Short mmCIF file of C-alpha atoms and ligand atoms in Angstrom, two decimals:
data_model
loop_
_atom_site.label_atom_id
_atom_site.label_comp_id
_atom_site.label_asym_id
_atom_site.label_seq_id
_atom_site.Cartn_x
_atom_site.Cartn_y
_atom_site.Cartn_z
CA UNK K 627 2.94 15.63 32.81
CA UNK K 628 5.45 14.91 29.46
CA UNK K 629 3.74 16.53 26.44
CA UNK K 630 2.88 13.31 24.48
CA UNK K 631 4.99 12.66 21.05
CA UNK K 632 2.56 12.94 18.39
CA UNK K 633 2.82 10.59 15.00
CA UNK K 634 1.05 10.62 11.66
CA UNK K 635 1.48 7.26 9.59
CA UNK K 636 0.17 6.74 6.10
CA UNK K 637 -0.78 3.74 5.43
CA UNK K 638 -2.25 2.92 8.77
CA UNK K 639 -4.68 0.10 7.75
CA UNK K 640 -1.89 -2.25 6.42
CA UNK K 641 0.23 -4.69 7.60
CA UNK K 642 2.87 -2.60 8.96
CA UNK K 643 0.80 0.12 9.79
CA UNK K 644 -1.07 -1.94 12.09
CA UNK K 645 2.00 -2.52 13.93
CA UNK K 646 3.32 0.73 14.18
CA UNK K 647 0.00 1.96 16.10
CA UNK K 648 0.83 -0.57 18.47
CA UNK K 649 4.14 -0.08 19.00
CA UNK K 650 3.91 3.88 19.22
CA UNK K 651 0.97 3.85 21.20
CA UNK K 652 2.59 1.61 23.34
CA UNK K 653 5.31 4.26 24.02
CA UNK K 654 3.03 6.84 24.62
CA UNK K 655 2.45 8.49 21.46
CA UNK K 656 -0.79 10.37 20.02
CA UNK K 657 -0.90 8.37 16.72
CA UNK K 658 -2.78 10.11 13.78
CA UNK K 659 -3.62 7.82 10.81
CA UNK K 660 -4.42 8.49 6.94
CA UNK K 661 -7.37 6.66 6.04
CA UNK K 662 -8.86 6.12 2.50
CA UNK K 663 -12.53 6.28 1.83
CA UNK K 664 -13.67 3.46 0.68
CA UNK K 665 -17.46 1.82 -0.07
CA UNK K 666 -16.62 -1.45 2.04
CA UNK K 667 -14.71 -1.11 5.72
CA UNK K 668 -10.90 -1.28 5.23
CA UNK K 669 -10.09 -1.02 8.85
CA UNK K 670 -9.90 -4.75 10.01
CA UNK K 671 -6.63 -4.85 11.16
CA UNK K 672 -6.58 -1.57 13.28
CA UNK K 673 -10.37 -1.98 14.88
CA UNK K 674 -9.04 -3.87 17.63
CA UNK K 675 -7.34 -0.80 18.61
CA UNK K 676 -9.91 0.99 18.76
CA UNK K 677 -11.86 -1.96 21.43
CA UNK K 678 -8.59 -2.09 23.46
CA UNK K 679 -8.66 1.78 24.01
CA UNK K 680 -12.56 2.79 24.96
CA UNK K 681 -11.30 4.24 27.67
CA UNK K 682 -9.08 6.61 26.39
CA UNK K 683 -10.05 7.23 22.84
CA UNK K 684 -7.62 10.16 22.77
CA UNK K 685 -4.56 8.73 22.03
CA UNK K 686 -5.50 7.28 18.06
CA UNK K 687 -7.13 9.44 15.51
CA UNK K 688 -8.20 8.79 12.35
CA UNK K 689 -8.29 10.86 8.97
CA UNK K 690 -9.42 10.43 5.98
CA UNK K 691 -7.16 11.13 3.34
CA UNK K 692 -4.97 10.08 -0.14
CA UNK K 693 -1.13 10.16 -1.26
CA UNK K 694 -2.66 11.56 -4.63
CA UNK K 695 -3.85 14.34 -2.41
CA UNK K 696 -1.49 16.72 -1.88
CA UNK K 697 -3.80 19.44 -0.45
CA UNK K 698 -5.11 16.95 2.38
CA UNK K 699 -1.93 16.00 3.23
CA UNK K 700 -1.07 19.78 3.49
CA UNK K 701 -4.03 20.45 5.86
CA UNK K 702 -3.61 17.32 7.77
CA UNK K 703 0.40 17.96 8.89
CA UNK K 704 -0.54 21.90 9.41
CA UNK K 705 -3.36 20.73 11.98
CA UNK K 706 -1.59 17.99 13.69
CA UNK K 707 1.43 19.11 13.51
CA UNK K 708 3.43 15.58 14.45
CA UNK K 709 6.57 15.06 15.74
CA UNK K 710 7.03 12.02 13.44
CA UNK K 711 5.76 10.93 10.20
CA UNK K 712 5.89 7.26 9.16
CA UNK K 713 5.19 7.39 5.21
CA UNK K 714 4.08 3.48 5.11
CA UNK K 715 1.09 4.11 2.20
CA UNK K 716 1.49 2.72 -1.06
CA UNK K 717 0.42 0.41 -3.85
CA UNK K 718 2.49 -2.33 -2.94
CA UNK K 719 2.26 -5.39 -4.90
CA UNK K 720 5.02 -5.81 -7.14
CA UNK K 721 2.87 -7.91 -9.87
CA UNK K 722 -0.19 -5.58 -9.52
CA UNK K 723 2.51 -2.81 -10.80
CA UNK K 724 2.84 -3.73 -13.76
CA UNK K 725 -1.22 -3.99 -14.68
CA UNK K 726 -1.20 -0.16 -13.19
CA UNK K 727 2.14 1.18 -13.58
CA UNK K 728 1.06 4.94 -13.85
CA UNK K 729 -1.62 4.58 -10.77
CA UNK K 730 1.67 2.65 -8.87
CA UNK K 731 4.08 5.59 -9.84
CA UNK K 732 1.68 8.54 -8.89
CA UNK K 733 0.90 7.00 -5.13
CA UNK K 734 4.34 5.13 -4.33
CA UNK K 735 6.32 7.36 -5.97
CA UNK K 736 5.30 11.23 -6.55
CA UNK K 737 2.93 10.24 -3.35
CA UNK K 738 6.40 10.60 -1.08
CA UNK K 739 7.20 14.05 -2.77
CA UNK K 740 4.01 15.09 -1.65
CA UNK K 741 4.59 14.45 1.70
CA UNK K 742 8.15 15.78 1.94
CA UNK K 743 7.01 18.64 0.26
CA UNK K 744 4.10 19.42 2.82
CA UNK K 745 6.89 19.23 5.69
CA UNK K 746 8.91 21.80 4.20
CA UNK K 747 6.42 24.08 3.81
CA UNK K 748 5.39 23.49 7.44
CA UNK K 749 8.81 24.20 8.55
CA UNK K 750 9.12 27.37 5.78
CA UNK K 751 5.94 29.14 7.29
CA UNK K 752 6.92 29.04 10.68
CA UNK K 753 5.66 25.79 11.91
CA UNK K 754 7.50 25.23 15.49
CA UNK K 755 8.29 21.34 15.25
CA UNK K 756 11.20 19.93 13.23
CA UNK K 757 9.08 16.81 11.88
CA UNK K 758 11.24 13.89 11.11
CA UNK K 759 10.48 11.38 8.23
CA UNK K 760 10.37 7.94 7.91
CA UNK K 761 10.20 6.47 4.04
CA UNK K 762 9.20 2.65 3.52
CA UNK K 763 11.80 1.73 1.11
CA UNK K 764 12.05 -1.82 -0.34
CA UNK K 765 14.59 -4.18 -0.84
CA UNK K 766 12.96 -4.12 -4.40
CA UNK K 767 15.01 -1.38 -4.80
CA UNK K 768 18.17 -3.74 -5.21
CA UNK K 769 15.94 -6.19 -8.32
CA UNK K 770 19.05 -7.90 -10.53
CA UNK K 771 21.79 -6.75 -7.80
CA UNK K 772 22.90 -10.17 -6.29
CA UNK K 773 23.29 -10.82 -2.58
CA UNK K 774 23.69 -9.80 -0.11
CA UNK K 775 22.29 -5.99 -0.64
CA UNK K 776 23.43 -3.14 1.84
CA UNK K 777 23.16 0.38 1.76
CA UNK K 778 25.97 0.81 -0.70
CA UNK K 779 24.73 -1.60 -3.23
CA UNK K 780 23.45 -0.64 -6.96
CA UNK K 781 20.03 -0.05 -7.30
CA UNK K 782 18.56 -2.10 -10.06
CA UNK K 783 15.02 -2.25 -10.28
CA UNK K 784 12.76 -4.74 -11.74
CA UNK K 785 9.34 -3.64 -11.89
CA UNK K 786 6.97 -0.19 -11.86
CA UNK K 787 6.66 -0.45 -8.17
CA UNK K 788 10.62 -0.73 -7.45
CA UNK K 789 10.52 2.09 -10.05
CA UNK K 790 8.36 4.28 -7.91
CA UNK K 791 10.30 3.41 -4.80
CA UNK K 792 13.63 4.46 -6.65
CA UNK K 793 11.82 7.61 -7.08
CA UNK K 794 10.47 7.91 -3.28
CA UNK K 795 14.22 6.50 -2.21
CA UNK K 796 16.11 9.61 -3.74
CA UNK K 797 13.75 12.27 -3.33
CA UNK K 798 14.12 11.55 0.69
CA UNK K 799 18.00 11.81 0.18
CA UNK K 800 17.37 15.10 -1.74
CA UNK K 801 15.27 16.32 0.84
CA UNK K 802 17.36 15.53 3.67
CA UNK K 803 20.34 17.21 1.86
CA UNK K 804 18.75 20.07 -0.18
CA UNK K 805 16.40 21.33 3.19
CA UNK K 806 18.32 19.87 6.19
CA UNK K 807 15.02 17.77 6.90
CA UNK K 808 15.80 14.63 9.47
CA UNK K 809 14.56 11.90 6.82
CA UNK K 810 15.48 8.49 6.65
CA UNK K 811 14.87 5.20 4.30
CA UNK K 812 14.40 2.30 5.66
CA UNK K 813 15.08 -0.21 3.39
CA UNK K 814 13.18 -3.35 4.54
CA UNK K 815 13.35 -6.67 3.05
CA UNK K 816 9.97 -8.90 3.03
CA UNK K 817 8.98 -8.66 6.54
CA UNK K 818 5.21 -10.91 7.08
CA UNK K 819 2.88 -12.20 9.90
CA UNK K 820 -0.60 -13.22 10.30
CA UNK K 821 -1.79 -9.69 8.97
CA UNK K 822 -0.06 -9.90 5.54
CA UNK K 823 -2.23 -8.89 2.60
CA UNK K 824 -3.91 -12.42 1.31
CA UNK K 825 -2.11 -11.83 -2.21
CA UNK K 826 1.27 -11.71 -1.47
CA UNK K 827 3.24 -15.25 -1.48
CA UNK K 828 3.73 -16.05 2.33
CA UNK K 829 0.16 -15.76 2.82
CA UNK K 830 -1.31 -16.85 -0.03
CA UNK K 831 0.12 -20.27 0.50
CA UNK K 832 -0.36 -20.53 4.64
CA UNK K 833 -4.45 -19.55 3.99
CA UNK K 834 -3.96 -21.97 0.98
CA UNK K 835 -2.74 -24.33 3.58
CA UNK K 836 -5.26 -23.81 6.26
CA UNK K 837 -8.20 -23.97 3.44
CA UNK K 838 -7.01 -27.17 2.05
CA UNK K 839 -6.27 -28.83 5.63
CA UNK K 840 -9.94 -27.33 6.02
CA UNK K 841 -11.22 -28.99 2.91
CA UNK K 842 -12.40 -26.23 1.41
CA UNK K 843 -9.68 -26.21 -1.46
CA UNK K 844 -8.08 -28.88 -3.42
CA UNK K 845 -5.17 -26.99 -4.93
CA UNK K 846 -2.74 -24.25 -4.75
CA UNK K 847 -2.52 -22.27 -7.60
CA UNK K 848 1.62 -20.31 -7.75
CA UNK K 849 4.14 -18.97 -10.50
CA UNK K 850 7.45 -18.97 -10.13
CA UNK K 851 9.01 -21.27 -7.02
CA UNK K 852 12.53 -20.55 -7.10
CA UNK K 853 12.61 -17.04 -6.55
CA UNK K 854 14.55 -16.32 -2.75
CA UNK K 855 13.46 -13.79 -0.14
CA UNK K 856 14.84 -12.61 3.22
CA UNK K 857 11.53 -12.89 5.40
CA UNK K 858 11.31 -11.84 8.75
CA UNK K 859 8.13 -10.74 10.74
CA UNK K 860 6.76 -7.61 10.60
CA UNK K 861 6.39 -6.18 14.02
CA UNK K 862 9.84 -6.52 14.58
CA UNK K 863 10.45 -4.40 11.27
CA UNK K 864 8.08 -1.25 12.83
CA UNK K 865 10.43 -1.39 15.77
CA UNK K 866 13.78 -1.09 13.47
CA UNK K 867 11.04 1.56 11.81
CA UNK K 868 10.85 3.95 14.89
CA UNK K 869 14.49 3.34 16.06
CA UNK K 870 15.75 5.18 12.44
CA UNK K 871 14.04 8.42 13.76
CA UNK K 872 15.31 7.95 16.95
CA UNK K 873 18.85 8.17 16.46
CA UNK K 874 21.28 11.68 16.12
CA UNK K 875 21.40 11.94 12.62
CA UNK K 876 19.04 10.81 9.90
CA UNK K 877 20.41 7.69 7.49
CA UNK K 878 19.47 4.81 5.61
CA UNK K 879 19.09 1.76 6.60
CA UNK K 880 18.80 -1.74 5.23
CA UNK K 881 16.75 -4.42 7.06
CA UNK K 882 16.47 -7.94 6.80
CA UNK K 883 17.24 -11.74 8.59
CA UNK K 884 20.53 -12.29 6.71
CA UNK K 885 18.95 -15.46 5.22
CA UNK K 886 16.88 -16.20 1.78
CA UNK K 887 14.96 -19.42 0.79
CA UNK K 888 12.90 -19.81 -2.21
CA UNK K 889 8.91 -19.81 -2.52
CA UNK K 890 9.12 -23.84 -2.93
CA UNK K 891 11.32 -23.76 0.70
CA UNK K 892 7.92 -21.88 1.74
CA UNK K 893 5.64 -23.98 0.45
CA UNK K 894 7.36 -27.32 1.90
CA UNK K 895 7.79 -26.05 5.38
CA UNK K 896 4.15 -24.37 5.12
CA UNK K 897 2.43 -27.85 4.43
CA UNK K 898 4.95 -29.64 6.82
CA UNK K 899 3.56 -26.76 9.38
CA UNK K 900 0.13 -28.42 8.40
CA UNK K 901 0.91 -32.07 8.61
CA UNK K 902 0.46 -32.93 5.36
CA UNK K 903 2.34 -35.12 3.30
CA UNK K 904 3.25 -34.42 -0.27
CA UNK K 905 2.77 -30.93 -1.33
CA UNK K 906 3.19 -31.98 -4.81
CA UNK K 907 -0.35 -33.15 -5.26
CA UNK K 908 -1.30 -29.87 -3.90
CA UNK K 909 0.26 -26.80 -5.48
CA UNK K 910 -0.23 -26.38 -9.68
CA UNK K 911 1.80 -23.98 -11.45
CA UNK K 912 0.04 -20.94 -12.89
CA UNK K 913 1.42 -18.54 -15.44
CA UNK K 914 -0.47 -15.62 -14.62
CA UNK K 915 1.32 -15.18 -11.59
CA UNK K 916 4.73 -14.82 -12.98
CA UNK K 917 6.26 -11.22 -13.87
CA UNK K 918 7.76 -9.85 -16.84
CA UNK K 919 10.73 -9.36 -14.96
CA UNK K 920 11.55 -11.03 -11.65
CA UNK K 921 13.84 -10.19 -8.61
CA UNK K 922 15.54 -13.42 -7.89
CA UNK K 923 17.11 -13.78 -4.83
CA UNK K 924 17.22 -10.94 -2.00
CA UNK K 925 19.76 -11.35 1.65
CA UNK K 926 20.03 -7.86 3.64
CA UNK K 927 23.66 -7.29 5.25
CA UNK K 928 22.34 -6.01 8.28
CA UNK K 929 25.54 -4.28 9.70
CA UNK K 930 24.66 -1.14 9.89
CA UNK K 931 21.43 -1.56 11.53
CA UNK K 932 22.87 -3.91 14.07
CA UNK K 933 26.10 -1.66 14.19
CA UNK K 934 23.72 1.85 14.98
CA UNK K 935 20.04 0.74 15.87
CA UNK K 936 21.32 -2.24 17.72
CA UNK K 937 18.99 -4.21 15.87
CA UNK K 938 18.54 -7.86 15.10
CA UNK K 939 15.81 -9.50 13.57
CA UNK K 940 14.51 -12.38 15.89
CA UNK K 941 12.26 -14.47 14.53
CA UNK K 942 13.70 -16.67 11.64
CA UNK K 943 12.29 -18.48 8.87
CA UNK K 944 11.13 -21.75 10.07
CA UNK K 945 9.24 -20.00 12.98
CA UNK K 946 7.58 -17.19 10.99
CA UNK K 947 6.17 -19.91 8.75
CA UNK K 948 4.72 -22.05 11.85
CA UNK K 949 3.31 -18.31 13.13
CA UNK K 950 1.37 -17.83 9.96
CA UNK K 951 0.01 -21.31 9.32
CA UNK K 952 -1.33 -22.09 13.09
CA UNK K 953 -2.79 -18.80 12.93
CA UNK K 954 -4.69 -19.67 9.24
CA UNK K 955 -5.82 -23.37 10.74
CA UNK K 956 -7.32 -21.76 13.58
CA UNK K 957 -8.84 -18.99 11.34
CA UNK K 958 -10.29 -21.95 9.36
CA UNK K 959 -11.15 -23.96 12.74
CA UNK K 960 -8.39 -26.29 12.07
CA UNK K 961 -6.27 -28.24 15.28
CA UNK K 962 -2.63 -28.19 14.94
CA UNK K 963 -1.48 -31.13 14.32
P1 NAP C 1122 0.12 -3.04 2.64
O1 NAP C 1122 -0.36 -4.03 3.64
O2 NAP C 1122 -0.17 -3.26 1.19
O3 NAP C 1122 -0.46 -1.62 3.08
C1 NAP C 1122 -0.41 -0.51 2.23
C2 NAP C 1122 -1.12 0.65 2.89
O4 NAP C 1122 -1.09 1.78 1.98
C3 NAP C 1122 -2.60 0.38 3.19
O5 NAP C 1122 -2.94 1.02 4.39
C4 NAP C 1122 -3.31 1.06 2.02
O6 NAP C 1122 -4.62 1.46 2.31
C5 NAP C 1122 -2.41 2.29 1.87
N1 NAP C 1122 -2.58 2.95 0.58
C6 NAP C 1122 -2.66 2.39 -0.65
N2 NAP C 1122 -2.86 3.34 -1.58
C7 NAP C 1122 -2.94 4.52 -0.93
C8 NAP C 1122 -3.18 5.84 -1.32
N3 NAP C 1122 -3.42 6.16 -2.60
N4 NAP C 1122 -3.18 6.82 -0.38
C9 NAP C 1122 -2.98 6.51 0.93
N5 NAP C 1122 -2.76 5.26 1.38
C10 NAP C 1122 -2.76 4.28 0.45
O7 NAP C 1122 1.70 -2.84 2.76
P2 NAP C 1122 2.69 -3.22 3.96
O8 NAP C 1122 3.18 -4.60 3.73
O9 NAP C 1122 2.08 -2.84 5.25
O10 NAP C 1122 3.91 -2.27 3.62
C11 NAP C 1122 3.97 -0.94 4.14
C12 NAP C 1122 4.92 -0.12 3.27
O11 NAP C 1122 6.21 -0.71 3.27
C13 NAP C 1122 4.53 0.00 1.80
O12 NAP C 1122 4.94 1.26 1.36
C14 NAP C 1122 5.35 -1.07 1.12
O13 NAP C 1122 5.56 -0.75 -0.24
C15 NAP C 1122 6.62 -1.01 1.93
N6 NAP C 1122 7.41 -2.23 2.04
C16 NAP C 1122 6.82 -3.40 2.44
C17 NAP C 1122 7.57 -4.53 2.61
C18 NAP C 1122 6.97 -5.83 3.08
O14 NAP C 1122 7.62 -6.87 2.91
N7 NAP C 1122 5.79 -5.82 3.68
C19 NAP C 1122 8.96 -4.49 2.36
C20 NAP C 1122 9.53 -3.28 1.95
C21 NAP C 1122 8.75 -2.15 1.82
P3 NAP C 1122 -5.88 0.44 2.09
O15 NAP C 1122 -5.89 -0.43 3.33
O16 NAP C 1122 -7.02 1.37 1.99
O17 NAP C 1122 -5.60 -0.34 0.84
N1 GDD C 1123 2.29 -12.68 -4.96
C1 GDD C 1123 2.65 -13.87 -5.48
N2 GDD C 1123 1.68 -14.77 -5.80
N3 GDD C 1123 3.95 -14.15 -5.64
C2 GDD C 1123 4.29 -15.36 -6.13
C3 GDD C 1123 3.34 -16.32 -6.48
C4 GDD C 1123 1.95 -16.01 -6.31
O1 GDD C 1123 1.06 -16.79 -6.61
N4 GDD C 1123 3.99 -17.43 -6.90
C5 GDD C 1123 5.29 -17.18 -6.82
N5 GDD C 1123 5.49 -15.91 -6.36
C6 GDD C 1123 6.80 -15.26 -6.18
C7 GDD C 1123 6.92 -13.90 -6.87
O2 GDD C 1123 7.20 -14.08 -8.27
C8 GDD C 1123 8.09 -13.29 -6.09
O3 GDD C 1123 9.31 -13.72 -6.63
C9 GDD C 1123 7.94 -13.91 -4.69
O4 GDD C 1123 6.99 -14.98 -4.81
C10 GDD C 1123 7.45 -12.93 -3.63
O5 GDD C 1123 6.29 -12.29 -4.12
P1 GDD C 1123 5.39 -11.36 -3.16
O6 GDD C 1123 5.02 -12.10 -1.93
O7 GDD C 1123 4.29 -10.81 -4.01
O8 GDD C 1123 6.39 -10.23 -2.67
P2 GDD C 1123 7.48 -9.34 -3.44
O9 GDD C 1123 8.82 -9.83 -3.00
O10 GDD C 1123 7.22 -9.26 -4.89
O11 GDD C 1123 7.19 -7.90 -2.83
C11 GDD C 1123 6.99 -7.73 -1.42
O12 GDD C 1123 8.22 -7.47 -0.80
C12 GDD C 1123 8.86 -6.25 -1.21
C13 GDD C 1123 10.21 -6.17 -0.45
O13 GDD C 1123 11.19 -6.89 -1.12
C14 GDD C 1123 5.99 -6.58 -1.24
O14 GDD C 1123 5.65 -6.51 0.13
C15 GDD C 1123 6.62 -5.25 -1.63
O15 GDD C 1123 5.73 -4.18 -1.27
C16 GDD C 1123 7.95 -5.09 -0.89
O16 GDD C 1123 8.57 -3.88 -1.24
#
């Protein structure tokens, strides 16, 4: 029987990392996760992994652990010893960056040295596999640049968080150049679905959506409207994720739809989604969501992914944002219209 591939993905219980397991366990990997400890459960959108495989537990494992960790991290690549690591952890929210910029810097930022630095001591003692390394780089990355943004564009960023990711970017260049190890950014424009965290924008306004279809909110609360986004849907992303580690040589890689619209394109085709009229008696503006400094408009030039990975994203805009409302009315027990 083929020895299975074995993968270790920080960042496990979020959005993308919930796809990964899925995907790589659906290729026949052993997939290892990093877990933090936490005093309320923080595995929602993995546990139906867990129901799906009670017959063969073997094939996900869980481990508790921390990118501000650096020994645990250590121990945890010694013991497993993966083929693959998928560096997905992070503080992610862009706003909440600038409220903890150090906390943002240490985890998104030096938390990617740590792991890069635990492979090549892996590889320096002896350790028999050549572990290949996946960064989750951000289109963030790009901030003031204007569109479109591909691998050869200026880096400009905006915020703590894009900051950090500069950081995490060019340490896995270094890395790849200074110790030979096959390490690769994937630079990933706003990719969402049904499991997106319930603070960032796409979400906040299909549950805001769903609640007030459900009556249980009268308004919307957003900043700024006219900021543009290329969104496409996550699981596709994980996919684009694995095929980067999966090629000859390691590189970077931007991915994205090709398209933008702005939050207010959201929010119209969102309530549309819904059936209701007039989103304008909705949605109020709030200043407490706007940023000291804001990335305005962000279109990946995909042709390098679609040139080497043979990769296209699929699902566009207007059918991502029907995906994420019908799934928030039916959380909230609300027929389609
Ligand atoms: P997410 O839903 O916010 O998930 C972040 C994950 O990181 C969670 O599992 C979280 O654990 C974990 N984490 C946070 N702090 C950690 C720490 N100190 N140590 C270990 N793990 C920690 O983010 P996502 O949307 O899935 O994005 C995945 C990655 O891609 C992130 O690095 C993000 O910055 C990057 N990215 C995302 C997008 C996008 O549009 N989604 C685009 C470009 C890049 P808890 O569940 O315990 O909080
Ligand atoms: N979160 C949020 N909440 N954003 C709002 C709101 C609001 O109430 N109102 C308007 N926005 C605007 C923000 O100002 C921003 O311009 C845009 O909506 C998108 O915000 P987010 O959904 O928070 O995402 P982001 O683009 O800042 O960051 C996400 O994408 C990056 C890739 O470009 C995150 O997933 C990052 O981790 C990721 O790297």
């Amino acid at each position: 029987m083929a020895v299975k591939k074995k993968a270790l993905i920080s960042g496990v219980t979020g959005q993308d990392g919930s796809f990964l397991v899925e995907l790589l366990l659906k290729k026949g990997y052993e997939v290892h996760g990093i877990i933090r400890r936490a005093s309320t459960f923080n595995t929602s959108r993995i546990d139906h992994i867990f129901q799906d495989l009670h017959a063969d537990k073997k094939t996900f494992h869980l481990h508790y652990g921390d990118l501000s960790d650096a020994n645990t991290i250590r121990k945890l690549i010694q013991k497993i010893e993966p083929d693959e690591i998928y560096n997905l952890g992070a503080q992610s929210h862009v706003r909440v960056s600038f409220d903890i910029p150090e906390y943002t810097a240490n985890v998104t930022g030096l938390g990617t040295l740590r792991v890069l630095e635990a492979i090549k001591d892996y590889g320096e003692s002896g350790g028999k596999k050549k572990i290949k390394f996946y960064q989750a780089s951000s289109s963030e990355l790009f901030g003031s640049t204007p569109p479109p943004q591909n691998e050869l564009s200026p880096f400009h960023p905006r915020s703590p968080y894009a900051c950090a990711k500069a950081f995490a970017y060019y340490t896995t260049v270094n890395y790849r150049e200074a110790y030979g190890i096959f390490a690769c950014n994937g630079i990933l424009f706003n990719h969402e679905s049904e499991r997106r965290g319930e603070t960032f924008v796409t979400r906040k306004i299909t549950l805001g959506v769903a609640r007030i279809a459900a009556g249980l909110d009268k308004k919307l609360y957003l900043g700024n409207l006219d900021a543009r986004r290329d969104w496409g849907y996550a699981p596709e992303y994980m996919e684009a994720a694995w095929l980067m580690l999966q090629q000859a040589k390691p590189s970077d890689y931007v991915i994205g739809t090709g398209e933008s619209h702005s939050v207010k394109d959201f929010v119209v085709t969102a309530f549309a989604a819904a059936g209701i009229d007039n989103w304008k008696k909705y949605v109020e503006f709030d200043k407490r969501y706007l940023r000291p400094t804001e990335v305005n408009d962000l279109v990946a030039d995909t042709r390098k992914a679609a040139k080497v990975l043979k990769w296209k994203a699929k699902t566009k805009f207007a059918e991502l944002v029907k995906i994420m409302v019908a799934h928030d009315l039916k959380k909230h027990g609300v027929e389609k219209p």
